Amino acid sequence: MLMSILMTIDGRPGRRRRWGIYVLLGAVAVASVGEAMMVVAVPWFVLQTTGSVAQTGILVALGAVASGAVGFVSGPLVDRWGFRATAVLSYAVGGIGAACIPVMHALEMLNFPVLAALVVAANVLDIPASAAVTGLVPELSADADMPLERGNALLGGVHQVAQLCGPPLGGAAVALFGVADVLLVDAAACLLAALLILGCIAAGRAAAPGARAAGAYLAELRSGLRTLREHRLLRAMAVSGTAFNGLDSGLAGVVLVTYAYQHLGSAAGLGVLLTAFGLGAVAGTVGYAVAGHRLGARRVYLGSGFAVALSIGALAALPSLAVGAVLLALLGAFAAPVGPLRTGVFQRSVPREQYGRVAAAVDTAGLVAVPLGASLTVVLVGAVGLRPTIVALACAYLLVVCGCWAAPALRGMRADR
């Protein structure tokens, strides 16, 4: 089946290039669903085999810390190896790491240190993979005569649908087939994604211009950070994006859970809220994919942030489940364009030979903001209560948006014409 797909797409070089963006989206979709299923499978596997909640928490934390640490220092490798090679390697390593967990367990060779190493291996190249995939989008979109905004929005939509569908599928698959089979499915999905990118995306177009450049590794890393620091637009987008990530983590990981527990009285209510947000985000992404290239980038960025702040503020009324679900759906739709838009700014503004190191640094900063934002929100809820915390989050969002509005650098944002 795979070979027939390759033959169909590779019939002519021009056709192969035009199909490249769709192959990339398909590969990312397959891998993302598998990875989302693994979010359920790994903690369940650890609990099933060790019975220890503490060890489960340690493994989840190890995966996140390793991903962030490696992500920060791996940017120059993305630029040296090229986007295609990095994406293939990242998916392959993740798939092999996931496959080894049930295999080693079946061979009775899986102790806790080995399990920890395999979980780290399955997650360690997540940030390089993200940088490589977004680095592939501009040329593949251009080859398909697709606006860059649409390519980025479709990529974001693929991730959103995977996050919406993957965990329920993972839970159902664990119940029906067992956790080992789910881990093998994730491994197969990642390896299939690697094969699709390797076989269907032209190597010459996907290689970064700086992939063969010589130079000290630390010097390359510093040059990427220098570009991020000295370019006012990139710096403003990185700082505001990191702030939004921290606030989002406090909302999703703390506020919504507390709201569902204290005022809705049901875990099912939390599921409804998160599903509503996911559906709204998909709808907003589709809308941006259709019309984003016709809209002013600065207007969309500021308008989305302002609308999100108002939606969060409305949650302070602690409404019923039906009203809360509507608010979360609107919030998801309003927030959806921000990620693709920000990615497009980096794709246009960062020198191509430095894209990997800059994107990896920005993604790492966003990852670090997640536990910090959640921790601060927990403290705030404990100190002043839920309603004042929601108001504080909305005000913080507005403050970031006002800072972006006042920043002269953001006047350099533009849509592709």
Short mmCIF file of C-alpha atoms in Angstrom, two decimals:
data_model
loop_
_atom_site.label_atom_id
_atom_site.label_comp_id
_atom_site.label_asym_id
_atom_site.label_seq_id
_atom_site.Cartn_x
_atom_site.Cartn_y
_atom_site.Cartn_z
CA MET A 1 0.00 0.00 0.00
CA LEU A 2 2.75 2.43 0.95
CA MET A 3 4.69 1.69 -2.23
CA SER A 4 1.63 2.36 -4.38
CA ILE A 5 1.22 5.72 -2.69
CA LEU A 6 4.88 6.54 -3.31
CA MET A 7 4.58 5.57 -6.97
CA THR A 8 1.47 7.68 -7.42
CA ILE A 9 3.02 10.77 -5.88
CA ASP A 10 6.43 10.33 -7.43
CA GLY A 11 5.18 10.03 -11.00
CA ARG A 12 6.58 13.46 -11.91
CA PRO A 13 8.84 15.71 -9.81
CA GLY A 14 6.42 18.64 -10.14
CA ARG A 15 3.48 16.54 -8.99
CA ARG A 16 5.52 15.18 -6.11
CA ARG A 17 6.26 18.69 -4.92
CA ARG A 18 2.63 19.77 -5.23
CA TRP A 19 1.55 16.81 -3.11
CA GLY A 20 4.27 17.34 -0.51
CA ILE A 21 2.22 19.52 1.87
CA TYR A 22 -0.62 16.98 1.93
CA VAL A 23 1.80 14.13 2.59
CA LEU A 24 3.31 16.12 5.46
CA LEU A 25 -0.12 16.81 6.93
CA GLY A 26 -1.04 13.13 6.64
CA ALA A 27 2.19 12.04 8.31
CA VAL A 28 1.73 14.52 11.15
CA ALA A 29 -1.90 13.42 11.57
CA VAL A 30 -0.94 9.76 11.90
CA ALA A 31 1.89 10.46 14.34
CA SER A 32 -0.13 12.95 16.39
CA VAL A 33 -3.02 10.55 16.93
CA GLY A 34 -0.56 7.86 18.01
CA GLU A 35 1.21 10.23 20.39
CA ALA A 36 -2.11 11.41 21.85
CA MET A 37 -3.09 7.78 22.50
CA MET A 38 0.28 7.28 24.18
CA VAL A 39 -0.54 10.07 26.65
CA VAL A 40 -3.16 7.68 28.06
CA ALA A 41 -1.23 4.45 27.54
CA VAL A 42 2.07 5.26 29.27
CA PRO A 43 0.67 6.33 32.68
CA TRP A 44 -1.74 3.38 32.58
CA PHE A 45 1.09 0.98 31.74
CA VAL A 46 3.21 2.28 34.62
CA LEU A 47 0.33 2.01 37.08
CA GLN A 48 -0.51 -1.47 35.80
CA THR A 49 3.06 -2.78 36.06
CA THR A 50 4.33 -0.95 39.18
CA GLY A 51 1.18 0.06 41.05
CA SER A 52 2.97 3.27 42.03
CA VAL A 53 1.41 6.68 41.48
CA ALA A 54 4.72 8.29 42.47
CA GLN A 55 6.67 6.42 39.78
CA THR A 56 4.00 7.36 37.24
CA GLY A 57 4.45 11.03 38.10
CA ILE A 58 8.23 10.72 37.95
CA LEU A 59 8.11 9.22 34.46
CA VAL A 60 5.73 11.89 33.13
CA ALA A 61 7.95 14.61 34.60
CA LEU A 62 11.09 12.98 33.18
CA GLY A 63 9.61 12.95 29.70
CA ALA A 64 8.70 16.64 29.90
CA VAL A 65 12.05 17.72 31.37
CA ALA A 66 14.05 15.71 28.83
CA SER A 67 11.98 17.14 25.97
CA GLY A 68 12.59 20.70 27.15
CA ALA A 69 16.30 20.26 27.87
CA VAL A 70 17.08 18.55 24.58
CA GLY A 71 14.79 20.89 22.68
CA PHE A 72 16.72 23.95 23.77
CA VAL A 73 20.15 22.66 22.73
CA SER A 74 19.08 20.71 19.63
CA GLY A 75 18.21 23.66 17.39
CA PRO A 76 21.56 23.76 15.57
CA LEU A 77 21.18 20.07 14.73
CA VAL A 78 17.92 20.84 12.91
CA ASP A 79 19.78 23.44 10.84
CA ARG A 80 22.74 21.13 10.17
CA TRP A 81 20.76 18.03 9.25
CA GLY A 82 17.91 19.74 7.42
CA PHE A 83 14.20 19.72 8.15
CA ARG A 84 13.34 16.47 6.36
CA ALA A 85 16.10 14.41 7.95
CA THR A 86 15.32 15.79 11.41
CA ALA A 87 11.61 15.03 11.09
CA VAL A 88 12.30 11.48 9.91
CA LEU A 89 14.80 10.83 12.71
CA SER A 90 12.55 12.33 15.39
CA TYR A 91 9.54 10.23 14.45
CA ALA A 92 11.65 7.10 14.05
CA VAL A 93 13.30 7.47 17.48
CA GLY A 94 9.94 8.14 19.12
CA GLY A 95 8.41 5.09 17.47
CA ILE A 96 11.28 2.80 18.41
CA GLY A 97 11.18 4.05 22.01
CA ALA A 98 7.44 3.35 22.25
CA ALA A 99 7.79 -0.11 20.68
CA CYS A 100 10.57 -1.15 23.04
CA ILE A 101 8.39 -0.66 26.14
CA PRO A 102 6.01 -3.63 25.59
CA VAL A 103 8.75 -5.70 23.93
CA MET A 104 11.13 -5.33 26.89
CA HIS A 105 8.25 -6.02 29.27
CA ALA A 106 7.39 -9.24 27.43
CA LEU A 107 11.05 -10.29 27.65
CA GLU A 108 11.03 -9.52 31.41
CA MET A 109 13.86 -7.02 30.94
CA LEU A 110 11.90 -3.89 31.89
CA ASN A 111 12.92 -2.46 35.24
CA PHE A 112 12.18 1.12 36.28
CA PRO A 113 15.44 2.70 35.00
CA VAL A 114 14.99 1.02 31.60
CA LEU A 115 11.36 2.14 31.46
CA ALA A 116 12.42 5.69 32.31
CA ALA A 117 15.02 5.65 29.53
CA LEU A 118 12.48 4.41 26.99
CA VAL A 119 9.89 7.02 27.99
CA VAL A 120 12.55 9.70 27.62
CA ALA A 121 13.53 8.31 24.20
CA ALA A 122 9.91 8.40 23.06
CA ASN A 123 9.59 12.10 23.97
CA VAL A 124 13.08 13.54 23.74
CA LEU A 125 12.92 14.75 20.12
CA ASP A 126 9.44 16.30 20.24
CA ILE A 127 10.70 19.89 19.96
CA PRO A 128 13.19 19.21 17.11
CA ALA A 129 10.36 17.40 15.29
CA SER A 130 8.07 20.41 15.71
CA ALA A 131 10.75 22.82 14.47
CA ALA A 132 11.51 20.58 11.49
CA VAL A 133 7.87 20.15 10.49
CA THR A 134 7.10 23.88 10.64
CA GLY A 135 10.34 24.49 8.73
CA LEU A 136 9.04 22.28 5.91
CA VAL A 137 5.72 24.09 5.57
CA PRO A 138 6.74 27.31 3.70
CA GLU A 139 8.29 25.63 0.64
CA LEU A 140 5.78 22.80 0.52
CA SER A 141 2.91 25.31 0.71
CA ALA A 142 4.48 27.39 -2.05
CA ASP A 143 4.90 24.27 -4.22
CA ALA A 144 1.16 23.60 -3.82
CA ASP A 145 0.23 27.26 -4.53
CA MET A 146 -1.20 27.39 -1.01
CA PRO A 147 -1.04 30.52 1.18
CA LEU A 148 1.35 30.05 4.09
CA GLU A 149 -1.43 30.94 6.54
CA ARG A 150 -3.48 28.03 5.21
CA GLY A 151 -0.59 25.59 5.46
CA ASN A 152 0.12 26.55 9.06
CA ALA A 153 -3.58 26.51 9.97
CA LEU A 154 -4.05 23.04 8.49
CA LEU A 155 -1.02 21.82 10.43
CA GLY A 156 -2.45 23.30 13.62
CA GLY A 157 -5.84 21.77 12.85
CA VAL A 158 -4.28 18.34 12.46
CA HIS A 159 -2.75 18.64 15.93
CA GLN A 160 -6.03 19.88 17.42
CA VAL A 161 -8.08 17.04 15.97
CA ALA A 162 -5.47 14.54 17.20
CA GLN A 163 -5.58 16.00 20.71
CA LEU A 164 -9.37 15.91 20.62
CA CYS A 165 -9.72 12.33 19.36
CA GLY A 166 -6.49 10.65 20.46
CA PRO A 167 -7.01 10.36 24.25
CA PRO A 168 -10.56 8.91 23.98
CA LEU A 169 -9.34 6.50 21.31
CA GLY A 170 -6.40 5.59 23.52
CA GLY A 171 -8.64 4.94 26.52
CA ALA A 172 -11.03 2.82 24.46
CA ALA A 173 -8.16 0.88 22.88
CA VAL A 174 -6.58 0.19 26.27
CA ALA A 175 -9.92 -1.16 27.52
CA LEU A 176 -10.50 -3.32 24.42
CA PHE A 177 -7.03 -4.53 23.45
CA GLY A 178 -4.66 -3.81 26.33
CA VAL A 179 -2.05 -1.17 26.93
CA ALA A 180 0.79 -3.04 25.18
CA ASP A 181 -1.11 -3.05 21.89
CA VAL A 182 -1.76 0.69 22.16
CA LEU A 183 1.96 1.35 22.61
CA LEU A 184 2.67 -0.75 19.52
CA VAL A 185 0.06 1.22 17.57
CA ASP A 186 1.78 4.47 18.59
CA ALA A 187 5.12 3.04 17.49
CA ALA A 188 3.69 1.98 14.13
CA ALA A 189 2.11 5.42 13.65
CA CYS A 190 5.40 7.23 14.29
CA LEU A 191 7.35 4.90 12.01
CA LEU A 192 4.74 5.29 9.26
CA ALA A 193 5.04 9.07 9.56
CA ALA A 194 8.82 8.80 9.22
CA LEU A 195 8.46 6.61 6.11
CA LEU A 196 5.95 8.97 4.49
CA ILE A 197 8.22 11.99 4.97
CA LEU A 198 11.29 10.05 3.84
CA GLY A 199 9.65 8.61 0.75
CA CYS A 200 7.32 11.37 -0.38
CA ILE A 201 9.03 14.71 0.32
CA ALA A 202 11.86 15.69 -2.00
CA ALA A 203 15.19 15.80 -0.15
CA GLY A 204 16.65 18.73 -2.04
CA ARG A 205 13.75 21.03 -1.26
CA ALA A 206 13.59 20.01 2.38
CA ALA A 207 17.24 20.41 3.26
CA ALA A 208 18.14 23.57 5.13
CA PRO A 209 20.75 25.75 3.36
CA GLY A 210 22.94 25.66 6.45
CA ALA A 211 22.80 21.89 6.87
CA ARG A 212 26.45 21.45 5.83
CA ALA A 213 27.84 24.61 7.33
CA ALA A 214 30.82 24.26 9.62
CA GLY A 215 31.23 26.06 12.91
CA ALA A 216 31.24 25.52 16.63
CA TYR A 217 27.99 24.12 17.94
CA LEU A 218 27.72 26.57 20.84
CA ALA A 219 28.45 29.46 18.51
CA GLU A 220 25.54 28.37 16.30
CA LEU A 221 23.29 28.11 19.34
CA ARG A 222 24.31 31.59 20.49
CA SER A 223 23.73 33.02 17.02
CA GLY A 224 20.13 31.79 17.10
CA LEU A 225 19.55 33.32 20.52
CA ARG A 226 21.17 36.55 19.31
CA THR A 227 18.81 36.68 16.34
CA LEU A 228 15.86 36.17 18.67
CA ARG A 229 17.09 38.87 21.05
CA GLU A 230 17.99 41.50 18.46
CA HIS A 231 14.99 41.14 16.12
CA ARG A 232 12.27 43.20 17.77
CA LEU A 233 9.32 41.46 16.13
CA LEU A 234 10.64 37.98 16.91
CA ARG A 235 11.36 38.99 20.49
CA ALA A 236 7.87 40.44 20.95
CA MET A 237 6.20 37.37 19.49
CA ALA A 238 8.31 35.01 21.60
CA VAL A 239 7.62 36.88 24.84
CA SER A 240 3.88 37.26 24.22
CA GLY A 241 3.55 33.66 23.06
CA THR A 242 5.33 32.37 26.17
CA ALA A 243 3.05 34.50 28.36
CA PHE A 244 -0.04 33.18 26.60
CA ASN A 245 1.20 29.59 27.08
CA GLY A 246 1.58 30.12 30.81
CA LEU A 247 -1.88 31.68 31.13
CA ASP A 248 -3.45 28.94 28.99
CA SER A 249 -1.94 26.23 31.19
CA GLY A 250 -3.39 27.88 34.29
CA LEU A 251 -6.80 28.05 32.66
CA ALA A 252 -6.91 24.51 31.24
CA GLY A 253 -5.00 22.67 33.96
CA VAL A 254 -6.31 24.41 37.08
CA VAL A 255 -9.25 26.77 36.55
CA LEU A 256 -11.42 24.47 34.43
CA VAL A 257 -10.75 21.47 36.68
CA THR A 258 -11.65 23.48 39.79
CA TYR A 259 -14.73 24.96 38.10
CA ALA A 260 -15.97 21.50 37.09
CA TYR A 261 -15.26 20.01 40.53
CA GLN A 262 -16.62 22.80 42.73
CA HIS A 263 -19.50 24.18 40.66
CA LEU A 264 -20.52 21.53 38.14
CA GLY A 265 -19.87 18.60 40.46
CA SER A 266 -18.94 16.18 37.71
CA ALA A 267 -15.90 14.94 35.85
CA ALA A 268 -18.20 14.54 32.86
CA GLY A 269 -18.74 18.30 32.99
CA LEU A 270 -15.01 18.83 32.58
CA GLY A 271 -15.06 16.51 29.58
CA VAL A 272 -17.88 18.53 28.02
CA LEU A 273 -15.97 21.80 28.55
CA LEU A 274 -12.76 20.44 27.04
CA THR A 275 -14.62 18.91 24.10
CA ALA A 276 -16.40 22.21 23.46
CA PHE A 277 -13.08 24.03 23.51
CA GLY A 278 -11.56 21.50 21.10
CA LEU A 279 -14.45 21.74 18.66
CA GLY A 280 -14.32 25.53 18.79
CA ALA A 281 -10.58 25.46 18.16
CA VAL A 282 -11.04 23.24 15.12
CA ALA A 283 -13.74 25.57 13.77
CA GLY A 284 -11.54 28.62 14.33
CA THR A 285 -8.62 26.93 12.63
CA VAL A 286 -10.72 26.06 9.60
CA GLY A 287 -11.92 29.65 9.40
CA TYR A 288 -8.35 30.95 9.55
CA ALA A 289 -7.25 28.43 6.93
CA VAL A 290 -9.93 29.76 4.56
CA ALA A 291 -9.56 33.49 5.14
CA GLY A 292 -6.39 34.07 7.17
CA HIS A 293 -4.26 35.15 4.21
CA ARG A 294 -6.74 37.95 3.45
CA LEU A 295 -6.67 39.43 6.96
CA GLY A 296 -4.18 41.77 8.59
CA ALA A 297 -1.87 39.72 10.80
CA ARG A 298 -1.58 42.34 13.56
CA ARG A 299 -5.35 42.85 13.63
CA VAL A 300 -5.97 39.11 13.94
CA TYR A 301 -3.33 38.65 16.65
CA LEU A 302 -4.60 41.50 18.81
CA GLY A 303 -8.27 40.78 18.13
CA SER A 304 -7.87 37.12 19.05
CA GLY A 305 -6.09 37.96 22.29
CA PHE A 306 -8.70 40.54 23.25
CA ALA A 307 -11.60 38.16 22.52
CA VAL A 308 -9.93 35.38 24.52
CA ALA A 309 -9.49 37.73 27.49
CA LEU A 310 -13.19 38.67 27.39
CA SER A 311 -14.22 35.01 27.15
CA ILE A 312 -12.10 34.11 30.17
CA GLY A 313 -13.55 37.05 32.09
CA ALA A 314 -17.08 35.82 31.35
CA LEU A 315 -16.23 32.52 33.06
CA ALA A 316 -15.89 34.45 36.33
CA ALA A 317 -19.69 34.36 36.50
CA LEU A 318 -19.31 30.59 37.06
CA PRO A 319 -22.17 29.80 34.66
CA SER A 320 -24.10 26.58 34.13
CA LEU A 321 -22.59 23.75 32.12
CA ALA A 322 -24.43 24.72 28.93
CA VAL A 323 -23.32 28.36 29.08
CA GLY A 324 -19.81 27.36 30.10
CA ALA A 325 -19.56 25.01 27.12
CA VAL A 326 -20.63 27.81 24.77
CA LEU A 327 -18.02 30.13 26.29
CA LEU A 328 -15.32 27.48 25.93
CA ALA A 329 -16.27 26.85 22.30
CA LEU A 330 -16.03 30.59 21.57
CA LEU A 331 -12.74 30.78 23.45
CA GLY A 332 -11.32 27.94 21.37
CA ALA A 333 -12.44 29.58 18.13
CA PHE A 334 -10.98 32.95 19.12
CA ALA A 335 -7.65 31.46 20.22
CA ALA A 336 -7.19 29.19 17.19
CA PRO A 337 -5.53 31.68 14.79
CA VAL A 338 -2.82 32.72 17.24
CA GLY A 339 -0.58 29.67 16.86
CA PRO A 340 -0.53 29.48 13.04
CA LEU A 341 -0.12 33.25 12.80
CA ARG A 342 2.83 33.27 15.18
CA THR A 343 4.45 30.38 13.32
CA GLY A 344 4.09 32.30 10.06
CA VAL A 345 5.84 35.33 11.54
CA PHE A 346 8.82 33.19 12.51
CA GLN A 347 8.90 31.42 9.15
CA ARG A 348 9.05 34.75 7.31
CA SER A 349 11.36 36.62 9.69
CA VAL A 350 13.98 34.08 10.78
CA PRO A 351 16.85 33.45 8.33
CA ARG A 352 16.27 29.96 6.93
CA GLU A 353 19.69 28.71 7.99
CA GLN A 354 18.86 29.63 11.61
CA TYR A 355 15.23 28.56 11.72
CA GLY A 356 15.80 25.33 13.64
CA ARG A 357 17.71 26.89 16.51
CA VAL A 358 15.34 29.87 16.85
CA ALA A 359 12.16 27.77 16.64
CA ALA A 360 13.52 25.23 19.14
CA ALA A 361 14.40 27.98 21.63
CA VAL A 362 10.93 29.53 21.34
CA ASP A 363 9.19 26.15 21.68
CA THR A 364 11.29 25.34 24.75
CA ALA A 365 10.37 28.64 26.40
CA GLY A 366 6.71 27.90 25.74
CA LEU A 367 7.08 24.43 27.25
CA VAL A 368 8.74 25.80 30.40
CA ALA A 369 5.90 28.32 30.82
CA VAL A 370 3.31 25.54 31.14
CA PRO A 371 4.22 24.18 34.61
CA LEU A 372 5.06 27.68 35.86
CA GLY A 373 1.67 29.03 34.82
CA ALA A 374 -0.18 26.07 36.30
CA SER A 375 1.76 26.29 39.58
CA LEU A 376 1.12 30.02 40.00
CA THR A 377 -2.57 29.50 39.26
CA VAL A 378 -2.80 26.76 41.90
CA VAL A 379 -1.30 29.14 44.46
CA LEU A 380 -3.69 31.90 43.41
CA VAL A 381 -6.78 29.68 43.65
CA GLY A 382 -5.71 28.56 47.11
CA ALA A 383 -5.07 32.12 48.25
CA VAL A 384 -8.05 34.08 46.86
CA GLY A 385 -10.49 31.55 45.42
CA LEU A 386 -11.66 30.59 41.95
CA ARG A 387 -13.62 33.66 40.86
CA PRO A 388 -10.86 36.22 41.63
CA THR A 389 -8.34 33.91 39.95
CA ILE A 390 -10.38 33.87 36.74
CA VAL A 391 -10.60 37.67 36.82
CA ALA A 392 -6.84 37.86 37.38
CA LEU A 393 -6.19 35.57 34.40
CA ALA A 394 -8.44 37.67 32.17
CA CYS A 395 -6.68 40.86 33.30
CA ALA A 396 -3.27 39.28 32.69
CA TYR A 397 -4.37 38.32 29.17
CA LEU A 398 -5.54 41.89 28.54
CA LEU A 399 -2.24 43.22 29.87
CA VAL A 400 -0.27 41.07 27.41
CA VAL A 401 -2.57 42.14 24.55
CA CYS A 402 -2.16 45.81 25.47
CA GLY A 403 1.61 45.34 25.55
CA CYS A 404 1.47 43.86 22.06
CA TRP A 405 -0.74 46.73 20.85
CA ALA A 406 1.74 49.27 22.19
CA ALA A 407 4.82 47.48 20.83
CA PRO A 408 6.06 49.20 17.65
CA ALA A 409 7.63 45.91 16.52
CA LEU A 410 4.25 44.30 15.89
CA ARG A 411 3.50 46.85 13.21
CA GLY A 412 5.95 44.82 11.13
CA MET A 413 3.55 41.88 11.02
CA ARG A 414 2.06 41.26 7.63
CA ALA A 415 0.02 38.73 5.79
CA ASP A 416 1.34 37.05 2.68
CA ARG A 417 0.07 38.73 -0.44
#
